[in-house]
CSV table of C-alpha atoms and ligand atoms in Angstrom, one decimal:
chain,number,residue,atom,x,y,z
A,1,ASP,CA,0.2,57.1,32.4
A,2,ARG,CA,0.7,60.8,33.4
A,3,THR,CA,4.7,60.6,33.1
A,4,ALA,CA,5.9,64.2,33.0
A,5,VAL,CA,7.6,65.0,29.8
A,6,THR,CA,9.7,67.6,28.0
A,7,VAL,CA,9.6,68.7,24.6
A,8,ILE,CA,12.8,70.7,23.2
A,9,GLY,CA,12.2,72.2,20.0
A,10,LEU,CA,9.0,74.0,19.0
A,11,GLY,CA,9.1,74.2,15.4
A,12,ASN,CA,6.1,73.2,13.4
A,13,MET,CA,6.9,69.4,14.5
A,14,GLY,CA,7.9,70.2,18.2
A,15,VAL,CA,4.8,72.2,18.8
A,16,ALA,CA,2.3,69.6,17.5
A,17,LEU,CA,4.4,66.8,19.8
A,18,ALA,CA,3.9,68.9,22.9
A,19,GLU,CA,0.1,69.7,21.9
A,20,ALA,CA,-0.2,65.8,21.9
A,21,PHE,CA,1.0,65.4,25.3
A,22,LEU,CA,-1.1,68.3,26.7
A,23,LYS,CA,-4.2,66.4,25.3
A,24,GLY,CA,-2.9,63.4,26.8
A,25,GLY,CA,-3.0,64.9,30.1
A,26,HIS,CA,0.9,64.8,30.7
A,27,PRO,CA,2.6,67.6,32.9
A,28,THR,CA,4.6,69.3,29.8
A,29,THR,CA,7.7,71.3,30.0
A,30,VAL,CA,9.1,73.0,26.8
A,31,TRP,CA,12.1,75.1,25.5
A,32,ASN,CA,12.8,76.5,22.2
A,33,ARG,CA,15.7,78.8,21.1
A,34,SER,CA,12.9,81.5,20.4
A,35,ALA,CA,10.8,81.5,23.5
A,36,ASN,CA,7.8,83.1,21.9
A,37,LYS,CA,6.9,80.0,19.9
A,38,ALA,CA,5.8,78.5,23.4
A,39,ASP,CA,3.1,81.3,24.0
A,40,GLY,CA,0.5,79.1,22.6
A,41,LEU,CA,1.6,76.0,24.7
A,42,VAL,CA,1.6,77.8,27.9
A,43,ALA,CA,-1.7,78.9,27.2
A,44,LYS,CA,-2.7,75.4,27.1
A,45,GLY,CA,-1.1,74.6,30.4
A,46,ALA,CA,2.8,73.8,29.5
A,47,ALA,CA,5.7,75.3,31.6
A,48,LEU,CA,8.2,77.2,29.8
A,49,ALA,CA,11.7,76.1,30.8
A,50,ALA,CA,14.1,79.1,31.3
A,51,THR,CA,16.9,77.1,29.8
A,52,PHE,CA,17.8,74.2,27.8
A,53,ALA,CA,19.6,72.7,30.9
A,54,ASP,CA,16.4,73.1,33.1
A,55,ALA,CA,14.3,71.6,30.6
A,56,VAL,CA,16.3,68.6,30.4
A,57,ALA,CA,16.2,68.3,34.2
A,58,ALA,CA,12.5,69.1,34.5
A,59,SER,CA,11.3,65.6,33.3
A,60,PRO,CA,12.4,61.9,33.3
A,61,VAL,CA,11.5,61.6,29.7
A,62,VAL,CA,12.8,64.1,27.1
A,63,ILE,CA,11.7,64.4,23.6
A,64,ILE,CA,14.0,66.3,21.2
A,65,CYS,CA,12.7,67.6,17.8
A,66,LEU,CA,15.2,70.1,16.5
A,67,SER,CA,16.3,71.1,12.9
A,68,THR,CA,19.5,68.8,12.9
A,69,TYR,CA,21.7,66.6,14.8
A,70,GLU,CA,24.3,69.4,14.8
A,71,VAL,CA,21.9,72.1,16.5
A,72,MET,CA,21.2,69.4,19.1
A,73,HIS,CA,24.5,68.2,20.0
A,74,GLU,CA,25.4,72.0,20.3
A,75,GLN,CA,22.7,72.4,22.6
A,76,LEU,CA,23.2,69.2,24.7
A,77,SER,CA,27.1,69.2,24.8
A,78,PRO,CA,27.4,71.9,27.9
A,79,LEU,CA,25.2,69.4,29.8
A,80,THR,CA,26.8,67.3,32.5
A,81,ASP,CA,24.8,66.2,35.4
A,82,GLU,CA,21.4,66.7,34.3
A,83,LEU,CA,21.5,64.1,31.5
A,84,SER,CA,22.4,61.1,33.6
A,85,GLY,CA,19.4,58.7,34.0
A,86,ARG,CA,17.1,60.5,31.8
A,87,VAL,CA,15.3,59.0,28.9
A,88,LEU,CA,16.0,60.8,25.7
A,89,VAL,CA,13.9,60.0,22.5
A,90,ASN,CA,15.2,62.1,19.6
A,91,LEU,CA,12.9,62.7,16.6
A,92,THR,CA,15.2,64.9,14.8
A,93,SER,CA,15.9,64.2,11.2
A,94,GLY,CA,19.4,63.0,9.9
A,95,THR,CA,21.5,60.3,9.0
A,96,PRO,CA,21.7,56.8,10.3
A,97,ASP,CA,25.2,57.4,11.3
A,98,GLN,CA,24.4,60.6,13.3
A,99,ALA,CA,21.8,58.5,15.1
A,100,ARG,CA,24.2,55.4,15.8
A,101,ASN,CA,27.0,58.3,17.0
A,102,THR,CA,24.5,59.7,19.4
A,103,ALA,CA,23.5,56.5,20.8
A,104,ILE,CA,27.2,55.9,21.7
A,105,TRP,CA,27.3,59.5,23.0
A,106,ALA,CA,24.4,58.8,25.1
A,107,ALA,CA,25.7,55.5,26.6
A,108,GLU,CA,28.9,57.2,27.8
A,109,ARG,CA,26.4,59.5,29.7
A,110,GLU,CA,24.1,56.9,31.0
A,111,VAL,CA,21.5,58.4,28.9
A,112,GLU,CA,18.7,55.8,27.7
A,113,TYR,CA,18.5,56.7,24.2
A,114,LEU,CA,15.7,55.8,21.5
A,115,ASP,CA,16.0,57.5,18.1
A,116,GLY,CA,12.8,57.9,16.0
A,117,ALA,CA,11.8,59.1,12.7
A,118,ILE,CA,8.3,60.6,11.9
A,119,MET,CA,6.6,59.7,8.9
A,120,ALA,CA,4.1,62.2,8.9
A,121,VAL,CA,3.3,66.1,8.8
A,122,PRO,CA,2.7,67.9,12.1
A,123,GLN,CA,-1.2,67.8,11.3
A,124,LEU,CA,-1.0,64.0,11.4
A,125,ILE,CA,0.3,63.6,15.0
A,126,GLY,CA,-1.7,62.1,17.5
A,127,LEU,CA,-3.8,60.0,14.7
A,128,PRO,CA,-4.0,56.4,15.2
A,129,GLU,CA,-2.6,55.4,11.7
A,130,THR,CA,0.2,57.9,12.1
A,131,LEU,CA,3.4,56.0,11.5
A,132,ILE,CA,6.8,56.7,13.6
A,133,PHE,CA,9.8,54.5,13.5
A,134,TYR,CA,12.0,53.9,16.6
A,135,GLY,CA,15.0,52.1,17.2
A,136,GLY,CA,17.3,51.0,20.1
A,137,SER,CA,16.6,48.8,23.5
A,138,LYS,CA,13.6,46.9,23.0
A,139,THR,CA,13.0,47.0,26.9
A,140,LEU,CA,13.4,50.8,26.8
A,141,PHE,CA,10.8,50.8,23.8
A,142,GLU,CA,8.2,48.6,25.4
A,143,ALA,CA,8.3,50.7,28.7
A,144,HIS,CA,7.8,54.0,26.8
A,145,ALA,CA,5.3,52.5,23.8
A,146,PRO,CA,2.3,53.8,25.6
A,147,LEU,CA,3.6,57.3,26.0
A,148,LEU,CA,5.2,57.3,22.2
A,149,ARG,CA,1.7,56.3,20.8
A,150,VAL,CA,0.5,59.8,22.0
A,151,PHE,CA,2.3,60.9,18.9
A,152,GLY,CA,0.9,58.3,16.5
A,153,GLY,CA,-0.8,54.7,17.0
A,154,ASN,CA,1.5,53.1,14.5
A,155,ALA,CA,4.4,53.2,16.6
A,156,ALA,CA,6.9,50.9,14.7
A,157,TYR,CA,9.9,49.4,16.6
A,158,LEU,CA,12.7,48.4,14.1
A,159,GLY,CA,15.1,46.8,16.6
A,160,ASP,CA,18.2,47.6,18.4
A,161,ASP,CA,20.0,49.6,15.6
A,162,HIS,CA,19.7,53.1,16.5
A,163,GLY,CA,20.2,53.8,12.8
A,164,ALA,CA,17.4,51.9,11.6
A,165,PRO,CA,14.8,54.6,11.8
A,166,LEU,CA,16.4,57.3,10.0
A,167,LEU,CA,17.6,54.5,7.2
A,168,TYR,CA,13.9,53.7,6.6
A,169,ASP,CA,12.9,57.4,7.0
A,170,LEU,CA,15.6,58.1,4.1
A,171,ALA,CA,14.3,54.9,1.9
A,172,LEU,CA,10.8,56.4,2.0
A,173,LEU,CA,11.9,59.9,1.3
A,174,THR,CA,14.1,59.0,-1.6
A,175,MET,CA,11.1,57.1,-3.1
A,176,LEU,CA,9.2,60.4,-2.7
A,177,TYR,CA,11.6,62.9,-4.0
A,178,GLY,CA,12.0,60.5,-7.1
A,179,SER,CA,8.3,60.7,-7.6
A,180,VAL,CA,7.9,64.2,-7.1
A,181,TYR,CA,10.5,65.4,-9.3
A,182,GLY,CA,8.9,63.0,-12.2
A,183,TYR,CA,5.7,64.8,-11.4
A,184,LEU,CA,7.2,68.0,-11.9
A,185,HIS,CA,9.2,67.0,-14.8
A,186,ALA,CA,5.9,65.9,-16.5
A,187,HIS,CA,4.3,69.3,-15.8
A,188,ALA,CA,7.4,71.0,-17.5
A,189,PHE,CA,6.7,68.7,-20.5
A,190,LEU,CA,2.8,69.6,-20.5
A,191,SER,CA,3.6,73.2,-20.1
A,192,THR,CA,5.3,73.5,-23.5
A,193,ALA,CA,1.6,72.8,-24.9
A,194,ASN,CA,-0.3,74.9,-22.3
A,195,ILE,CA,-1.8,71.8,-20.7
A,196,SER,CA,-2.8,72.8,-16.9
A,197,PRO,CA,-1.9,70.4,-14.3
A,198,THR,CA,-5.7,70.2,-13.4
A,199,ALA,CA,-6.7,69.1,-17.1
A,200,PHE,CA,-4.1,66.4,-16.5
A,201,LEU,CA,-5.2,65.6,-12.9
A,202,PRO,CA,-7.3,62.6,-13.8
A,203,PHE,CA,-4.6,60.8,-16.3
A,204,ALA,CA,-1.8,61.2,-13.5
A,205,THR,CA,-4.2,59.7,-11.0
A,206,ASN,CA,-5.1,56.6,-13.0
A,207,TRP,CA,-1.2,56.3,-13.9
A,208,VAL,CA,-0.2,56.6,-10.0
A,209,ASN,CA,-2.9,54.2,-8.9
A,210,HIS,CA,-2.9,51.6,-11.6
A,211,VAL,CA,0.7,51.5,-13.1
A,212,ILE,CA,3.2,53.2,-10.8
A,213,ALA,CA,1.7,52.2,-7.1
A,214,PRO,CA,1.4,48.6,-8.2
A,215,SER,CA,4.8,48.0,-9.8
A,216,ILE,CA,6.4,49.5,-6.6
A,217,THR,CA,4.6,47.9,-3.9
A,218,ASN,CA,4.6,44.4,-5.3
A,219,PRO,CA,5.7,41.2,-3.8
A,220,ASP,CA,7.0,39.8,-7.0
A,221,SER,CA,9.4,43.0,-7.4
A,222,ALA,CA,10.6,42.6,-3.8
A,223,ARG,CA,11.3,39.2,-4.4
A,224,ALA,CA,13.1,40.3,-7.5
A,225,LEU,CA,15.3,42.5,-5.7
A,226,GLU,CA,16.0,40.0,-2.8
A,227,GLU,CA,16.8,37.2,-5.1
A,228,ARG,CA,18.7,39.5,-7.9
A,229,ASN,CA,16.4,37.5,-10.2
A,230,TYR,CA,15.4,39.8,-12.9
A,231,ALA,CA,13.8,37.8,-15.4
A,232,THR,CA,10.8,39.4,-16.9
A,233,ASP,CA,8.0,39.0,-19.6
A,234,VAL,CA,6.3,42.3,-18.8
A,235,SER,CA,8.7,45.2,-19.4
A,236,ASN,CA,12.7,44.8,-20.3
A,237,LEU,CA,15.5,47.1,-19.9
A,238,ASN,CA,15.9,47.3,-23.8
A,239,THR,CA,12.6,49.1,-23.8
A,240,ASN,CA,13.1,51.0,-20.8
A,241,LYS,CA,16.4,52.4,-21.7
A,242,LEU,CA,14.7,53.4,-25.1
A,243,GLY,CA,11.7,55.3,-23.0
A,244,LEU,CA,14.6,57.4,-21.2
A,245,GLU,CA,16.2,58.1,-24.5
A,246,HIS,CA,12.8,59.6,-25.6
A,247,ILE,CA,12.3,61.5,-22.7
A,248,ILE,CA,15.9,62.8,-22.6
A,249,ARG,CA,15.6,63.6,-26.5
A,250,ALA,CA,11.9,65.3,-26.2
A,251,SER,CA,13.2,67.2,-23.3
A,252,LYS,CA,15.9,68.8,-25.4
A,253,GLU,CA,13.7,69.3,-28.4
A,254,LEU,CA,11.2,71.1,-25.9
A,255,ASP,CA,14.1,73.1,-24.2
A,256,ILE,CA,13.6,71.7,-20.6
A,257,PRO,CA,16.0,70.1,-18.4
A,258,ALA,CA,16.5,66.3,-18.2
A,259,GLU,CA,19.8,66.2,-16.4
A,260,TRP,CA,18.0,64.3,-13.5
A,261,LEU,CA,17.5,61.0,-15.8
A,262,LYS,CA,21.0,60.8,-17.4
A,263,PRO,CA,22.5,59.0,-14.8
A,264,LEU,CA,19.7,56.4,-14.6
A,265,HIS,CA,19.8,56.0,-18.6
A,266,ALA,CA,23.9,55.7,-18.4
A,267,ILE,CA,23.1,52.6,-15.9
A,268,ALA,CA,20.4,51.2,-18.1
A,269,ALA,CA,22.4,51.7,-21.0
A,270,GLN,CA,25.9,50.2,-19.7
A,271,GLN,CA,23.5,46.9,-18.7
A,272,VAL,CA,22.2,46.7,-22.0
A,273,ALA,CA,25.7,46.9,-23.4
A,274,GLU,CA,26.6,44.0,-21.2
A,275,GLY,CA,23.9,41.7,-22.6
A,276,TYR,CA,21.1,42.3,-19.8
A,277,GLY,CA,18.7,44.0,-22.4
A,278,ASN,CA,16.0,41.3,-21.8
A,279,ASP,CA,16.1,41.4,-18.0
A,280,ALA,CA,13.6,43.7,-15.9
A,281,PHE,CA,14.4,47.3,-15.4
A,282,GLU,CA,15.0,46.3,-11.6
A,283,ARG,CA,18.4,45.3,-12.7
A,284,VAL,CA,19.4,48.7,-12.1
A,285,PHE,CA,19.3,47.9,-8.6
A,286,GLU,CA,22.6,46.0,-9.1
A,287,ALA,CA,24.4,49.4,-10.2
A,288,LEU,CA,23.0,51.2,-7.0
A,289,ARG,CA,23.3,48.7,-4.2
A,290,LYS,CA,26.3,48.3,-2.1
A,291,SER,CA,28.3,45.7,-3.0
B,301,NDP,P1,11.2,74.1,11.9
B,301,NDP,O1,12.1,74.8,11.2
B,301,NDP,O2,9.6,74.4,12.1
B,301,NDP,O3,11.7,74.2,13.3
B,301,NDP,C1,13.1,74.2,13.6
B,301,NDP,C2,13.5,73.9,15.1
B,301,NDP,O4,15.1,73.6,15.1
B,301,NDP,C3,13.1,75.3,15.7
B,301,NDP,O5,12.9,74.6,17.1
B,301,NDP,C4,14.3,75.9,15.7
B,301,NDP,O6,14.2,77.0,16.9
B,301,NDP,C5,15.3,74.9,16.3
B,301,NDP,N1,16.8,75.5,15.8
B,301,NDP,C6,17.2,75.6,14.3
B,301,NDP,N2,18.2,75.8,14.6
B,301,NDP,C7,18.8,76.1,15.9
B,301,NDP,C8,19.9,76.5,16.6
B,301,NDP,N3,21.0,77.0,15.8
B,301,NDP,N4,20.0,76.6,17.8
B,301,NDP,C9,18.7,76.3,18.6
B,301,NDP,N5,17.7,75.8,17.8
B,301,NDP,C10,17.5,75.8,16.8
B,301,NDP,O7,11.2,72.5,11.5
B,301,NDP,P2,10.2,71.4,12.0
B,301,NDP,O8,9.5,71.3,13.5
B,301,NDP,O9,9.3,71.2,10.8
B,301,NDP,O10,11.3,70.0,11.9
B,301,NDP,C11,12.0,69.6,13.3
B,301,NDP,C12,12.5,68.2,12.9
B,301,NDP,O11,11.5,67.3,12.6
B,301,NDP,C13,13.6,68.3,11.9
B,301,NDP,O12,14.5,67.3,11.9
B,301,NDP,C14,12.4,67.7,10.6
B,301,NDP,O13,13.1,67.0,9.5
B,301,NDP,C15,11.6,66.8,11.5
B,301,NDP,N6,10.4,66.2,10.6
B,301,NDP,C16,9.4,67.5,10.4
B,301,NDP,C17,8.2,67.2,9.6
B,301,NDP,C18,7.4,68.3,9.2
B,301,NDP,O14,6.5,68.0,8.5
B,301,NDP,N7,7.5,69.4,9.7
B,301,NDP,C19,8.0,65.7,9.4
B,301,NDP,C20,8.7,64.6,9.6
B,301,NDP,C21,10.1,65.0,10.5
B,301,NDP,P3,13.7,78.4,16.5
B,301,NDP,O15,12.4,78.3,16.6
B,301,NDP,O16,14.6,79.4,17.8
B,301,NDP,O17,14.3,78.9,15.3
């Protein structure tokens, strides 16, 4: 497969995508608002399009990786004939509804559209284990899967909902930010006694591997959420509510912020007040999920 391709958006990620195509031997056209970012790619054989419209017109398959959907639509909206019949694969981050609305926009213009979400940093583009989510027509995905695997061997097709890749992406990202915030809060605590992150590292590693990871990547917990059955003999909401209170109280004593935990504590306290104190901490999900 030596399909000609266009990559639009040469930020950190777009450059890595274009490089993967060049490595794979694909005739590659590129475009970026700041044209100088194409210099390294042109030296490796890419063609730099003079305008956005030229870039779209240059190839049957167009990959877009810009900062936001707003930026992408600002560029796309003046285009007319150039678009029809193209395959557009959008790897720009945003919300599921932005992806769904873009799919409607594409269908109105006879553009074949796949939405995707890259679950990796640019350095991981092109590796067999790199995970990228895709959503849209199955036929369209399957026809282009070999091409898309140039970016990452683990190209996961999620079905015909164009919003699914970004929904999965946001699910994983909120897990990430929750964990990283907790990690930074931990070091705020430790810094009050001058304990260095390096000194703490062995304990953090043990905790993540043997307590956190097994508790959130665990079929029993997944089933509890699915069945909304929160029975436990391990650690109940009562105990965890008190745990949150200790963190909040200690944060105050040590003069570090704990605002981020207060909404979580409020949910746990409400559920304990409603008589669910013996349920598992997963019961908090009842207050978070869409009813
Ligand atoms: P960068 O900030 O490096 O690049 C942003 C890109 O958007 C550049 O091409 C920039 O052009 C372009 N851009 C921004 N504003 C405008 C505008 N008003 N008009 C035209 N072009 C504009 O971001 P990344 O490459 O890191 O990210 C791109 C997308 O990939 C994002 O949606 C990001 O969430 C996603 N992504 C990134 C990952 C990463 O690790 N980097 C991981 C997974 C997803 P210019 O060069 O001219 O400024």
